Tab-separated table of C-alpha atoms in Angstrom:
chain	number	residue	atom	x	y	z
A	1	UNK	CA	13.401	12.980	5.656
A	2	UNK	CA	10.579	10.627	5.781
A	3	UNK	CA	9.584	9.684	2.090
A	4	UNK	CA	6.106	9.186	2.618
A	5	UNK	CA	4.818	11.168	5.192
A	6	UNK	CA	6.223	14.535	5.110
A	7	UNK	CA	5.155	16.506	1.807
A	8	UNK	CA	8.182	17.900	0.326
A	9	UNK	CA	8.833	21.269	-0.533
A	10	UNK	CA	6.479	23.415	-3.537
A	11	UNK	CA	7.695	23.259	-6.672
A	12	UNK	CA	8.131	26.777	-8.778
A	13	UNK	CA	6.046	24.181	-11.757
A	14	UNK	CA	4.593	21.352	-11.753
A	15	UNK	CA	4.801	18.893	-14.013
A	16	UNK	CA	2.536	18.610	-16.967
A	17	UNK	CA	0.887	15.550	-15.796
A	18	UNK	CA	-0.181	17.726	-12.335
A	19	UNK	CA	-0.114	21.720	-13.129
A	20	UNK	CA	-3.656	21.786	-13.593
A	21	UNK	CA	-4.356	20.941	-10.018
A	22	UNK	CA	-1.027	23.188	-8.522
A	23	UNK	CA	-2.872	25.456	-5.711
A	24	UNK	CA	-6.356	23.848	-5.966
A	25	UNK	CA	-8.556	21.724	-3.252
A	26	UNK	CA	-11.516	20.896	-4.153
A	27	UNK	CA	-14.480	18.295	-2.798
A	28	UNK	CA	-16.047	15.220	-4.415
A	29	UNK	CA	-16.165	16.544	-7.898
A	30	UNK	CA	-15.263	19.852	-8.996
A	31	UNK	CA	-18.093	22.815	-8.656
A	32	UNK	CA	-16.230	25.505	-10.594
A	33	UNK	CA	-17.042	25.139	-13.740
A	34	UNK	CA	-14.370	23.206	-14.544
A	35	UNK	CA	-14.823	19.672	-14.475
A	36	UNK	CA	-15.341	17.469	-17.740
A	37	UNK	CA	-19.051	17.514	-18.244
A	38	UNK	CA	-22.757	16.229	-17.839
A	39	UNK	CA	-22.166	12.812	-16.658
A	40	UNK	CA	-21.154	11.943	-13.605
A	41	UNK	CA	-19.184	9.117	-13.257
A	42	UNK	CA	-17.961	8.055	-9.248
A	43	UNK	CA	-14.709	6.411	-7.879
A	44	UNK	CA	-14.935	4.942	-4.771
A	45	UNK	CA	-12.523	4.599	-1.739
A	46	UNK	CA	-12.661	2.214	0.876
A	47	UNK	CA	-10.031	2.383	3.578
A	48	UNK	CA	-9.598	2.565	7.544
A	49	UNK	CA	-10.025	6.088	8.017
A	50	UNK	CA	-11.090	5.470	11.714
A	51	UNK	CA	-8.793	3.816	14.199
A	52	UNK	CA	-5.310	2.849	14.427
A	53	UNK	CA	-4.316	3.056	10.830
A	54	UNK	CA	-6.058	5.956	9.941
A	55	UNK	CA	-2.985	7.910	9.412
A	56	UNK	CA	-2.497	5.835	6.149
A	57	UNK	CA	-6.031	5.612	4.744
A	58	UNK	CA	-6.563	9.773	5.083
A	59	UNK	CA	-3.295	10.318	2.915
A	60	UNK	CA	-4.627	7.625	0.581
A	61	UNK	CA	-7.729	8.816	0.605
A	62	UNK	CA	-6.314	12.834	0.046
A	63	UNK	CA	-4.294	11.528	-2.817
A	64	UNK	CA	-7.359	9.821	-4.884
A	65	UNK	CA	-8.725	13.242	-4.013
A	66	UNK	CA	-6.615	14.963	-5.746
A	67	UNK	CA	-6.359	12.973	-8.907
A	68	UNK	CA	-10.032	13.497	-9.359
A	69	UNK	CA	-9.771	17.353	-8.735
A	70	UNK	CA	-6.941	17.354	-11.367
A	71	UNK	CA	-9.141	14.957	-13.904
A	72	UNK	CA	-11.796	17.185	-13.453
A	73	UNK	CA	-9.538	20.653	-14.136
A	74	UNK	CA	-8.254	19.616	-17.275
A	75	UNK	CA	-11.046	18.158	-18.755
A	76	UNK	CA	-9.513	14.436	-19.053
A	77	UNK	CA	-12.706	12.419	-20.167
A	78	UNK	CA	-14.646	15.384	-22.004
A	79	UNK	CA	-18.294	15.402	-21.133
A	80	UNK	CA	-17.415	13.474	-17.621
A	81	UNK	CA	-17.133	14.861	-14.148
A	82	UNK	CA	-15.245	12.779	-11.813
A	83	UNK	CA	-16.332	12.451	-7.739
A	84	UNK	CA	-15.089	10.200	-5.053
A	85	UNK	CA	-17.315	8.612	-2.591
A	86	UNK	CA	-15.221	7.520	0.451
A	87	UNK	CA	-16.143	4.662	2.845
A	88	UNK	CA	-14.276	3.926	6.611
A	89	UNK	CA	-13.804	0.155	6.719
A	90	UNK	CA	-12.475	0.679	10.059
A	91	UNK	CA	-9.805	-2.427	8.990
A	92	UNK	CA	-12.278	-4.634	9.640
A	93	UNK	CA	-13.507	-7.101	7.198
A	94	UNK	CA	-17.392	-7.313	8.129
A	95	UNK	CA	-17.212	-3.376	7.429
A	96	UNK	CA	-15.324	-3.864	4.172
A	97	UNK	CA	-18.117	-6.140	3.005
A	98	UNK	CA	-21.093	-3.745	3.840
A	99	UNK	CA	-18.973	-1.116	2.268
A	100	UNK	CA	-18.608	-3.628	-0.624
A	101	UNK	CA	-22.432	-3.698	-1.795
A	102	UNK	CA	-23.179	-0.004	-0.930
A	103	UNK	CA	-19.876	0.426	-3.633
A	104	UNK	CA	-21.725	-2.086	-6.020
A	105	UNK	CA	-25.284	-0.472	-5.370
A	106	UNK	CA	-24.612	2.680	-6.554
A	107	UNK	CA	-24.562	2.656	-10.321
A	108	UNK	CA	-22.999	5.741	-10.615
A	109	UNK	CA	-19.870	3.875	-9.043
A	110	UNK	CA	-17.204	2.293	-11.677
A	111	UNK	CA	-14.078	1.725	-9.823
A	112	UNK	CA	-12.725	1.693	-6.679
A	113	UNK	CA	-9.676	2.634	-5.007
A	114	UNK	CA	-8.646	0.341	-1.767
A	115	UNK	CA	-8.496	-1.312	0.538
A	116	UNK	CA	-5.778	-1.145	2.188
A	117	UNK	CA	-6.046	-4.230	4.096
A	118	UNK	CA	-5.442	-7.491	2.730
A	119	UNK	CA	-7.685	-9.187	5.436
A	120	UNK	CA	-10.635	-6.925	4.201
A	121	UNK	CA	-9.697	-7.305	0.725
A	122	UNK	CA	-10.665	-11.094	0.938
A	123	UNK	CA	-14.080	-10.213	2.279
A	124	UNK	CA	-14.747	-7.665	-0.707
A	125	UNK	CA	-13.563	-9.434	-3.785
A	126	UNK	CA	-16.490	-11.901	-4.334
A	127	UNK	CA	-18.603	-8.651	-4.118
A	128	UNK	CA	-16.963	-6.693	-6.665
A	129	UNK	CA	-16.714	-9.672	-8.968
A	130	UNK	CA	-20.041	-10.326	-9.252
A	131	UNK	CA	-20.839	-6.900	-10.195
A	132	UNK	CA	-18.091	-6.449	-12.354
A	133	UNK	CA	-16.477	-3.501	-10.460
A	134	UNK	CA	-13.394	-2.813	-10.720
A	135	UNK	CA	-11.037	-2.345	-7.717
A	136	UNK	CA	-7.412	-1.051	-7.713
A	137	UNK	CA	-6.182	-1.142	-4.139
A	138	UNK	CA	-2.999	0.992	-3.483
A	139	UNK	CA	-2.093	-1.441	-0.314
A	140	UNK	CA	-3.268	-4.575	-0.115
A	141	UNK	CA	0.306	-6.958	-0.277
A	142	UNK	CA	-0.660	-10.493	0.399
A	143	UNK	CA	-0.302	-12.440	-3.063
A	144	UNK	CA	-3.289	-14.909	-2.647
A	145	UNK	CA	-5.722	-11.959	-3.357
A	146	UNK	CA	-4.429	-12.029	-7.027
A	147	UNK	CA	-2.831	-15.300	-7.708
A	148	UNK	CA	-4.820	-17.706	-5.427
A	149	UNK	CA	-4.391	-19.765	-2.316
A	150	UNK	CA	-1.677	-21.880	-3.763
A	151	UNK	CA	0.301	-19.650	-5.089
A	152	UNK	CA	3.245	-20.065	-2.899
A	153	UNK	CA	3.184	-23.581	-4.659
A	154	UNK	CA	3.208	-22.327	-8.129
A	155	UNK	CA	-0.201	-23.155	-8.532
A	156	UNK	CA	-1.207	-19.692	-9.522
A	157	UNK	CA	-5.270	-18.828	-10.332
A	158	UNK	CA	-6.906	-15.802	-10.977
A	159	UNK	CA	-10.212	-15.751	-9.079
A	160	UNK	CA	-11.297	-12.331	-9.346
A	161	UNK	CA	-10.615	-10.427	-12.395
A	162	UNK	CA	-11.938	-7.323	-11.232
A	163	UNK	CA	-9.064	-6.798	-9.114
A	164	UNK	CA	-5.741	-5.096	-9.862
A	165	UNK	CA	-3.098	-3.598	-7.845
A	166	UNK	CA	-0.492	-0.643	-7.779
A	167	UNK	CA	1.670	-1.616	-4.578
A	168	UNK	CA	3.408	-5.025	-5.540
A	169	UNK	CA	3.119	-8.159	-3.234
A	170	UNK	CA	4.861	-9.635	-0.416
A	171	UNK	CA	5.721	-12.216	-2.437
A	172	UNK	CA	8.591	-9.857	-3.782
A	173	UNK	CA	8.440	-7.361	-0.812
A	174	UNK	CA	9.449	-9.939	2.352
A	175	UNK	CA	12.243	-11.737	0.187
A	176	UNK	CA	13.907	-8.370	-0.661
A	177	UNK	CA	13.886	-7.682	2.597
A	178	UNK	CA	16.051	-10.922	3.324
A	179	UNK	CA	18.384	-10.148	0.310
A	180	UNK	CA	19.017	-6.853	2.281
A	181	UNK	CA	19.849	-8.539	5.422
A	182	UNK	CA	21.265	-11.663	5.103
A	183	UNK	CA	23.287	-10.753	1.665
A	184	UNK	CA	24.094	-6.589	2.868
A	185	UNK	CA	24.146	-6.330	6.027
A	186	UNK	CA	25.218	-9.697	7.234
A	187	UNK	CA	22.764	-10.847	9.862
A	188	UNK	CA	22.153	-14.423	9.804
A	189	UNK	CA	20.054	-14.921	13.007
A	190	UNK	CA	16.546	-13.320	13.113
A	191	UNK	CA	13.714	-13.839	15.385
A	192	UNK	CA	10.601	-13.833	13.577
A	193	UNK	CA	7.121	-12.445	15.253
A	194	UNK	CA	4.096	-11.713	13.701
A	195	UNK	CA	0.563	-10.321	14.312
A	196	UNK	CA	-1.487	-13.280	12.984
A	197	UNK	CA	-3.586	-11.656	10.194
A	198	UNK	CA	-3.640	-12.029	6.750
A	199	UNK	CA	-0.506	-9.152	6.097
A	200	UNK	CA	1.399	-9.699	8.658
A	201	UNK	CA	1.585	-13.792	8.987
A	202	UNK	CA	1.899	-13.879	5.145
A	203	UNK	CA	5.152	-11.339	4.981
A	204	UNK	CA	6.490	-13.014	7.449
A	205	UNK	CA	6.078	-16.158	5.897
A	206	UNK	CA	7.417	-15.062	2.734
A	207	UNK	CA	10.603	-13.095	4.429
A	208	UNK	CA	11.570	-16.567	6.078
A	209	UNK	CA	11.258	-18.907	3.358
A	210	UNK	CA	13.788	-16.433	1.926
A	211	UNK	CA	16.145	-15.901	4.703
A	212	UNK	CA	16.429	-19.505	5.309
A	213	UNK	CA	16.985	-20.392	1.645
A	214	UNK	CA	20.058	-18.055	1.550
A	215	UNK	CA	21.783	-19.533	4.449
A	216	UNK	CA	20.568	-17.304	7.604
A	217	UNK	CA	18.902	-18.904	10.673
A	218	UNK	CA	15.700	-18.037	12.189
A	219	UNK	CA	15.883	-18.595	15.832
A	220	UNK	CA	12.582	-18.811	17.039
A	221	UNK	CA	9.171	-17.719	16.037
A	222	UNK	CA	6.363	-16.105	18.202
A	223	UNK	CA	3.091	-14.423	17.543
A	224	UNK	CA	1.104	-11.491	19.163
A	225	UNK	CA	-2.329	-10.413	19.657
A	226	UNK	CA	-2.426	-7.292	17.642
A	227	UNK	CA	-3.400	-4.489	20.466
A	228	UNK	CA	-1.553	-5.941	23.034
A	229	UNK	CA	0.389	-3.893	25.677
A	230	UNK	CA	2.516	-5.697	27.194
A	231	UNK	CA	5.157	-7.645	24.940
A	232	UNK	CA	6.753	-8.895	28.002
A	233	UNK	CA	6.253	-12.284	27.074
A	234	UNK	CA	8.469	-12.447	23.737
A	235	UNK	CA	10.805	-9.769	24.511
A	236	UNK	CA	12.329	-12.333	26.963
A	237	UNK	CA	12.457	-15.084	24.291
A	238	UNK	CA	13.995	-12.694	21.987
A	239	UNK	CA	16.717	-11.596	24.651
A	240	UNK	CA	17.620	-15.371	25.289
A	241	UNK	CA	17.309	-16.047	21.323
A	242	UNK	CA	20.839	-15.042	20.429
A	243	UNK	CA	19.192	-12.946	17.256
A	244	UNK	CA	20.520	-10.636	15.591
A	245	UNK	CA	17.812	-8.809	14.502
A	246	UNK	CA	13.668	-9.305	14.578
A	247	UNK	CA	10.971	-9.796	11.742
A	248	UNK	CA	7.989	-8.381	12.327
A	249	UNK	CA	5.202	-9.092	10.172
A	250	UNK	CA	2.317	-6.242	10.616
A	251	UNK	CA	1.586	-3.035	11.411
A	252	UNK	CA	3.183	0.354	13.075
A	253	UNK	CA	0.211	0.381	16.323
A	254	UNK	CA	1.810	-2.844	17.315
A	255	UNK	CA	5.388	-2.334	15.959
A	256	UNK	CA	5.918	0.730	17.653
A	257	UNK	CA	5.447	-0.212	20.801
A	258	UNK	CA	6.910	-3.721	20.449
A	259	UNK	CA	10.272	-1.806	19.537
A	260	UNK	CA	10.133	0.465	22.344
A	261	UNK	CA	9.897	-1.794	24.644
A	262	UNK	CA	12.342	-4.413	23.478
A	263	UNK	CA	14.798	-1.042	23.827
A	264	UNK	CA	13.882	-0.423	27.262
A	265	UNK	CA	14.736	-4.095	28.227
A	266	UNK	CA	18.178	-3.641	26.974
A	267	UNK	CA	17.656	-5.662	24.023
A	268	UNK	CA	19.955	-3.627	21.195
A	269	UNK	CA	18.828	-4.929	18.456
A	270	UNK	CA	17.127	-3.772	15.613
A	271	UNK	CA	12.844	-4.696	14.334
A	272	UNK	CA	12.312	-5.099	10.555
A	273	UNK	CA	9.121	-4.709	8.794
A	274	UNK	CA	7.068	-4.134	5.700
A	275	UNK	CA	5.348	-1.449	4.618
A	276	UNK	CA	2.565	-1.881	7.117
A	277	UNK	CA	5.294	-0.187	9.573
A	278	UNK	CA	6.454	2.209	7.224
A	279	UNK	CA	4.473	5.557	8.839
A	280	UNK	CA	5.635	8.429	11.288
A	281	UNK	CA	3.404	7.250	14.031
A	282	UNK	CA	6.303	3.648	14.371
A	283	UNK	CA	8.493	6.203	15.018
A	284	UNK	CA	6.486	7.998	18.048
A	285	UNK	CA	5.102	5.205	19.568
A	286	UNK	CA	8.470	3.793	19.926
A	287	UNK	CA	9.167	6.155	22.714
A	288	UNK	CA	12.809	6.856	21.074
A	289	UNK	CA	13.640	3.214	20.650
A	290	UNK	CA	13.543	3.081	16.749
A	291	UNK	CA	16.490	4.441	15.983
A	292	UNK	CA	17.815	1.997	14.100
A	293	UNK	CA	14.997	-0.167	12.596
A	294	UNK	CA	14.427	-0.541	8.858
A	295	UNK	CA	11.247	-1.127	6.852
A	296	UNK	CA	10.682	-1.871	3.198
A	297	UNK	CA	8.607	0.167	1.095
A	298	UNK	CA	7.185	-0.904	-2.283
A	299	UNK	CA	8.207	1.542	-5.287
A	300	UNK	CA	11.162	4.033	-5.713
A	301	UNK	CA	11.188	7.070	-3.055
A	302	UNK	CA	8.824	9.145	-4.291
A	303	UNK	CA	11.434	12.103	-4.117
A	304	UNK	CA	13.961	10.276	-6.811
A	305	UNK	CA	11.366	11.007	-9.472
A	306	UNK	CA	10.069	13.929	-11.069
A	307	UNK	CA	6.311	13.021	-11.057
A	308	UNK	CA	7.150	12.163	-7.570
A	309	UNK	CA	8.464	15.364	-6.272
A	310	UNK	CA	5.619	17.230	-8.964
A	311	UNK	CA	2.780	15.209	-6.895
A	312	UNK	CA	4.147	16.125	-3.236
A	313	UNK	CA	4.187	19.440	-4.368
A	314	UNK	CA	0.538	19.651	-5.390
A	315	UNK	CA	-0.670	17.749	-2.596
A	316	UNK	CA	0.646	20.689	-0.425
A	317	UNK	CA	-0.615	23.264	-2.042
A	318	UNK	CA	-4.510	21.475	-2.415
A	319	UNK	CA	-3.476	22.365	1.664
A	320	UNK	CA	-5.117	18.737	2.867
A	321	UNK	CA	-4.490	18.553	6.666
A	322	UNK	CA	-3.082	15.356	6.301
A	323	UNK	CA	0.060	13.967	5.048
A	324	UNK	CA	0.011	11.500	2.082
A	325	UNK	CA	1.534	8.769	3.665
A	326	UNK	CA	3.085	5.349	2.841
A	327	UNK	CA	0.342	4.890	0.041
A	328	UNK	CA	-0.298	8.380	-1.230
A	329	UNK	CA	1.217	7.820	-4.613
A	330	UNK	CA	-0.010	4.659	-5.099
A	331	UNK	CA	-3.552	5.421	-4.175
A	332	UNK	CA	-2.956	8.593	-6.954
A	333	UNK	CA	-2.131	5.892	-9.655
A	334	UNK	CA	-4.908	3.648	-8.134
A	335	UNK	CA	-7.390	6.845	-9.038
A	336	UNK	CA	-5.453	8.087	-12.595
A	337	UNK	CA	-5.810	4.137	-13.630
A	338	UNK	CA	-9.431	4.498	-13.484
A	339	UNK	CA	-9.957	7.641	-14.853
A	340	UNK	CA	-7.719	6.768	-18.080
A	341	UNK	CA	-9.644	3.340	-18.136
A	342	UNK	CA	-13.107	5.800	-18.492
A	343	UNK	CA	-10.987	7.691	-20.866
A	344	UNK	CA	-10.583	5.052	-22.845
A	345	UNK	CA	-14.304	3.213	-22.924
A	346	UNK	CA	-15.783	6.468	-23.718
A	347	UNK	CA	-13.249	7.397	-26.399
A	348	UNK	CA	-14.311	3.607	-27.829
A	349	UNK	CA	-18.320	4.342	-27.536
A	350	UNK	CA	-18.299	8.035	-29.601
A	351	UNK	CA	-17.731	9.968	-26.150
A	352	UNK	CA	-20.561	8.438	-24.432
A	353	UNK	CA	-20.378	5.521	-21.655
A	354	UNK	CA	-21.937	2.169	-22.568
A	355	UNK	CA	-24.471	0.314	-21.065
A	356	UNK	CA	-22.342	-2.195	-19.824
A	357	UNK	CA	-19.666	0.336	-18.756
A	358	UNK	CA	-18.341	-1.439	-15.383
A	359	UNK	CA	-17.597	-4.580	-17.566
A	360	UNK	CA	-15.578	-2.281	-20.304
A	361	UNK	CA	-13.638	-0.146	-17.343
A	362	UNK	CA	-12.838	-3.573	-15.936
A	363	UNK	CA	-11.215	-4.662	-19.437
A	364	UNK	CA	-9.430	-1.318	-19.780
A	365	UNK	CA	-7.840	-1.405	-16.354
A	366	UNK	CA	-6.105	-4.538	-17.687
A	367	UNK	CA	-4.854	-2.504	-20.879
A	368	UNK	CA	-3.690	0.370	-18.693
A	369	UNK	CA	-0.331	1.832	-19.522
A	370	UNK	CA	1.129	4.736	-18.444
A	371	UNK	CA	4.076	6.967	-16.600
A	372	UNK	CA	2.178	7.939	-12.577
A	373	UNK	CA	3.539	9.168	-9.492
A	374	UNK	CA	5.294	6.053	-8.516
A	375	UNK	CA	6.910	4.886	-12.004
A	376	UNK	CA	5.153	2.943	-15.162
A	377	UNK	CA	1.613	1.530	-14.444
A	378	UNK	CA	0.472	-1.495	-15.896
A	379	UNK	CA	-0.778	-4.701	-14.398
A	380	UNK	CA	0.137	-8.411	-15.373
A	381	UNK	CA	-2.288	-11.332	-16.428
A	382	UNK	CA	-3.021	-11.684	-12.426
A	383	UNK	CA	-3.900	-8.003	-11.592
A	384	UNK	CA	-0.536	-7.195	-10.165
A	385	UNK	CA	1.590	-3.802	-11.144
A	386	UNK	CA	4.539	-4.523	-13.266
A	387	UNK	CA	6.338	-2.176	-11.238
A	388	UNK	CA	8.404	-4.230	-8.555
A	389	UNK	CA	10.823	-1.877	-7.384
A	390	UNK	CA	11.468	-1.813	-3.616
A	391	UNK	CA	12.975	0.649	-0.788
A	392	UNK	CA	14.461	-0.348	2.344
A	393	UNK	CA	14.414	2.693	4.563
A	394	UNK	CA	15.805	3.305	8.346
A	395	UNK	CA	14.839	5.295	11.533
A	396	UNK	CA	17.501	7.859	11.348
A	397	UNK	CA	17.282	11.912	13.626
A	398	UNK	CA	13.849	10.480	14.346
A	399	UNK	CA	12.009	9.362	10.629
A	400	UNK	CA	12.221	6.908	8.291
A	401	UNK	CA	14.976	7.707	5.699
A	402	UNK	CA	15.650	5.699	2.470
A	403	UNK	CA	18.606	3.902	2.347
A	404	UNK	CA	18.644	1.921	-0.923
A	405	UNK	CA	16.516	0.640	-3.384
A	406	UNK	CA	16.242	-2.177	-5.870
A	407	UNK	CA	14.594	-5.279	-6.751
A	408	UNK	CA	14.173	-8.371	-5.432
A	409	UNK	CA	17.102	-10.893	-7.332
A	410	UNK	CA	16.158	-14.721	-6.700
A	411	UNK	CA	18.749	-16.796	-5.187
């Protein structure tokens, strides 16, 4: 069964960290009489819930929902009510930005959950620095956002210490990938194609620095137009490549049918990608020709953990219309970190917020430390969870199904 995507069964009980919102659905806030109190303090979300990869910001979205509704239910700042304002980037960074100050301009506003894409992430950050707002994004992979553009050379700098993380980075994610293939599975010819923004060329970049390192061979190298059609072009480079497999850096609208089609040609071999592939919809727009392919996911199956299975369970029964999705549970730790960073700053100014309460939530994020949905929440000196645990999952009776997971062990 697909991890991510397909809400598991209801439990009899939930756990204690979700009972109080078992059977509930609620809007931005509670209006039953149950939420924390007078002051309302907002969460934003930013995300593309429009357009291709809309199927992943709705569950996200759903999932910061319902860690407000359940915040609000059993009274978890007393004296707060918690509501989430929701933005549509449309994955598009010019959009993120707007979104950005209308996030910043509303006072009301102390943290934000997203984005999801790294690309818009680097249009946003400056924004929320500068007002001191902090961010948790349950998605956003590419390691320059946290650890700066030279990272890759061990120059690490922190730019923008309002933002933090719950999903680890590609850094870890595309060279666990390699492990699994080169070092597992024995494949030591890939053909590596990517999508040419921010997430996909960096994964990419990161798998194949990897791959090479422990002995395997990357063939060739091509890049797409994300929205193309027709893959024509480098499924005949990849038939004449001799690889054994292909690296695809970026996301299920182009993945899918890039697999499909490189089926249909007679090329039986499978694709490999990150979590931006890691949703139902690879699977149908495939046509059938994913059988097969593997993905990694950041974090433990959500399934393999009893927080995990006690979240899927109330997610159902708040009866959203939408599946949770690849980042569900990490946009429900994105949301929890910024309620128990409130928690916190009002428990530190005699149950009140401070004037300068944005600044204070920003220092308590980095303090944050607790057991969420997808394992133990904290965040390193760059903003990045502490959490690097990885799946590798593969198309099996038509979904993605986890096969192992692990972390990433340098060679």
């Amino acid at each position: 069964m697909r991890r991510s995507t397909v809400a598991l069964p209801a439990l009899a009980v939930c756990s204690a960290l979700l009972v109080s919102a078992c059977g509930t659905r609620s809007g931005a806030g509670a209006a039953d009489g149950t939420a924390g109190g007078g002051t309302t303090v907002v969460i934003g979300f930013d995300g593309p819930l429009t357009g291709d990869l809309s199927a992943l910001a709705i569950g996200a979205k759903n999932a910061a929902q319902l860690a407000v509704d359940q915040a609000n239910r059993s009274r978890a700042v007393p004296g707060v009510t918690f509501a989430l304002k929701s933005l549509d980037d449309q994955g598009q960074p010019g959009t993120g930005q707007q979104n950005a100050t209308a996030l910043t301009g509303d006072k009301q506003v102390l943290g934000v959950v997203g984005p999801l894409n790294s690309g818009v992430a680097k249009s946003m950050q400056m924004i929320f620095e500068q007002a001191k707002l902090a961010v948790v994004s349950p998605a956003t992979t590419s390691p320059g956002l946290t650890q700066g553009d030279n990272w890759a050379k061990g120059a690490k700098e922190r730019r923008f210490t309002t933002y933090f993380r719950t999903a680890t980075t590609d850094a870890v994610q595309g060279p666990f990938a390699a492990q699994h293939l080169h070092d597992t599975l024995k494949l030591t010819k890939v053909f590596v194609v990517d999508d040419k923004k921010a997430y996909g060329a960096g994964l990419a970049a990161t798998f194949t620095a990897e791959f090479e390192k422990r002995g395997g061979q990357v063939v060739e190298t091509d890049q797409i137009n994300s929205g193309e059609k027709d893959f024509s072009s480098v499924i005949n480079k990849i038939r004449t490549s001799g690889a054994q497999f292909v690296y695809y850096g970026g996301e299920y609208p182009d993945a899918g049918p890039l697999t499909g089609q490189l089926k249909k040609a007679g090329v039986k071999i499978p694709l490999v990608g990150g979590d931006g592939i890691s949703d139902a919809n690879f699977v149908e727009l495939a046509g059938g020709g994913a059988t097969g392919d593997y993905c990694t996911t950041v974090g433990a199956p959500l399934e393999d953990g009893a927080a995990g299975r006690a979240f899927a369970a109330a997610y159902e029964a708040a009866e959203f219309k939408d599946p949770y999705g690849a980042y569900g549970g990490y946009a429900h730790d994105s949301a929890t970190t910024l309620i128990e960073a409130v928690k916190a700053v009002v428990a530190a100014n005699g149950g009140k917020l401070p004037a300068d309460a944005r600044a204070k939530v920003t220092a308590a994020v980095q303090k944050v430390s607790f057991d969420g949905v997808t394992g133990k929440v904290s965040f390193d000196a760059f903003g990045d969870t502490t959490n690097r645990q990885l799946t590798v999952n593969q198309v099996k009776d038509g979904a993605w199904t986890p096969v192992t997971s692990g972390t990433f062990t340098p060679k």
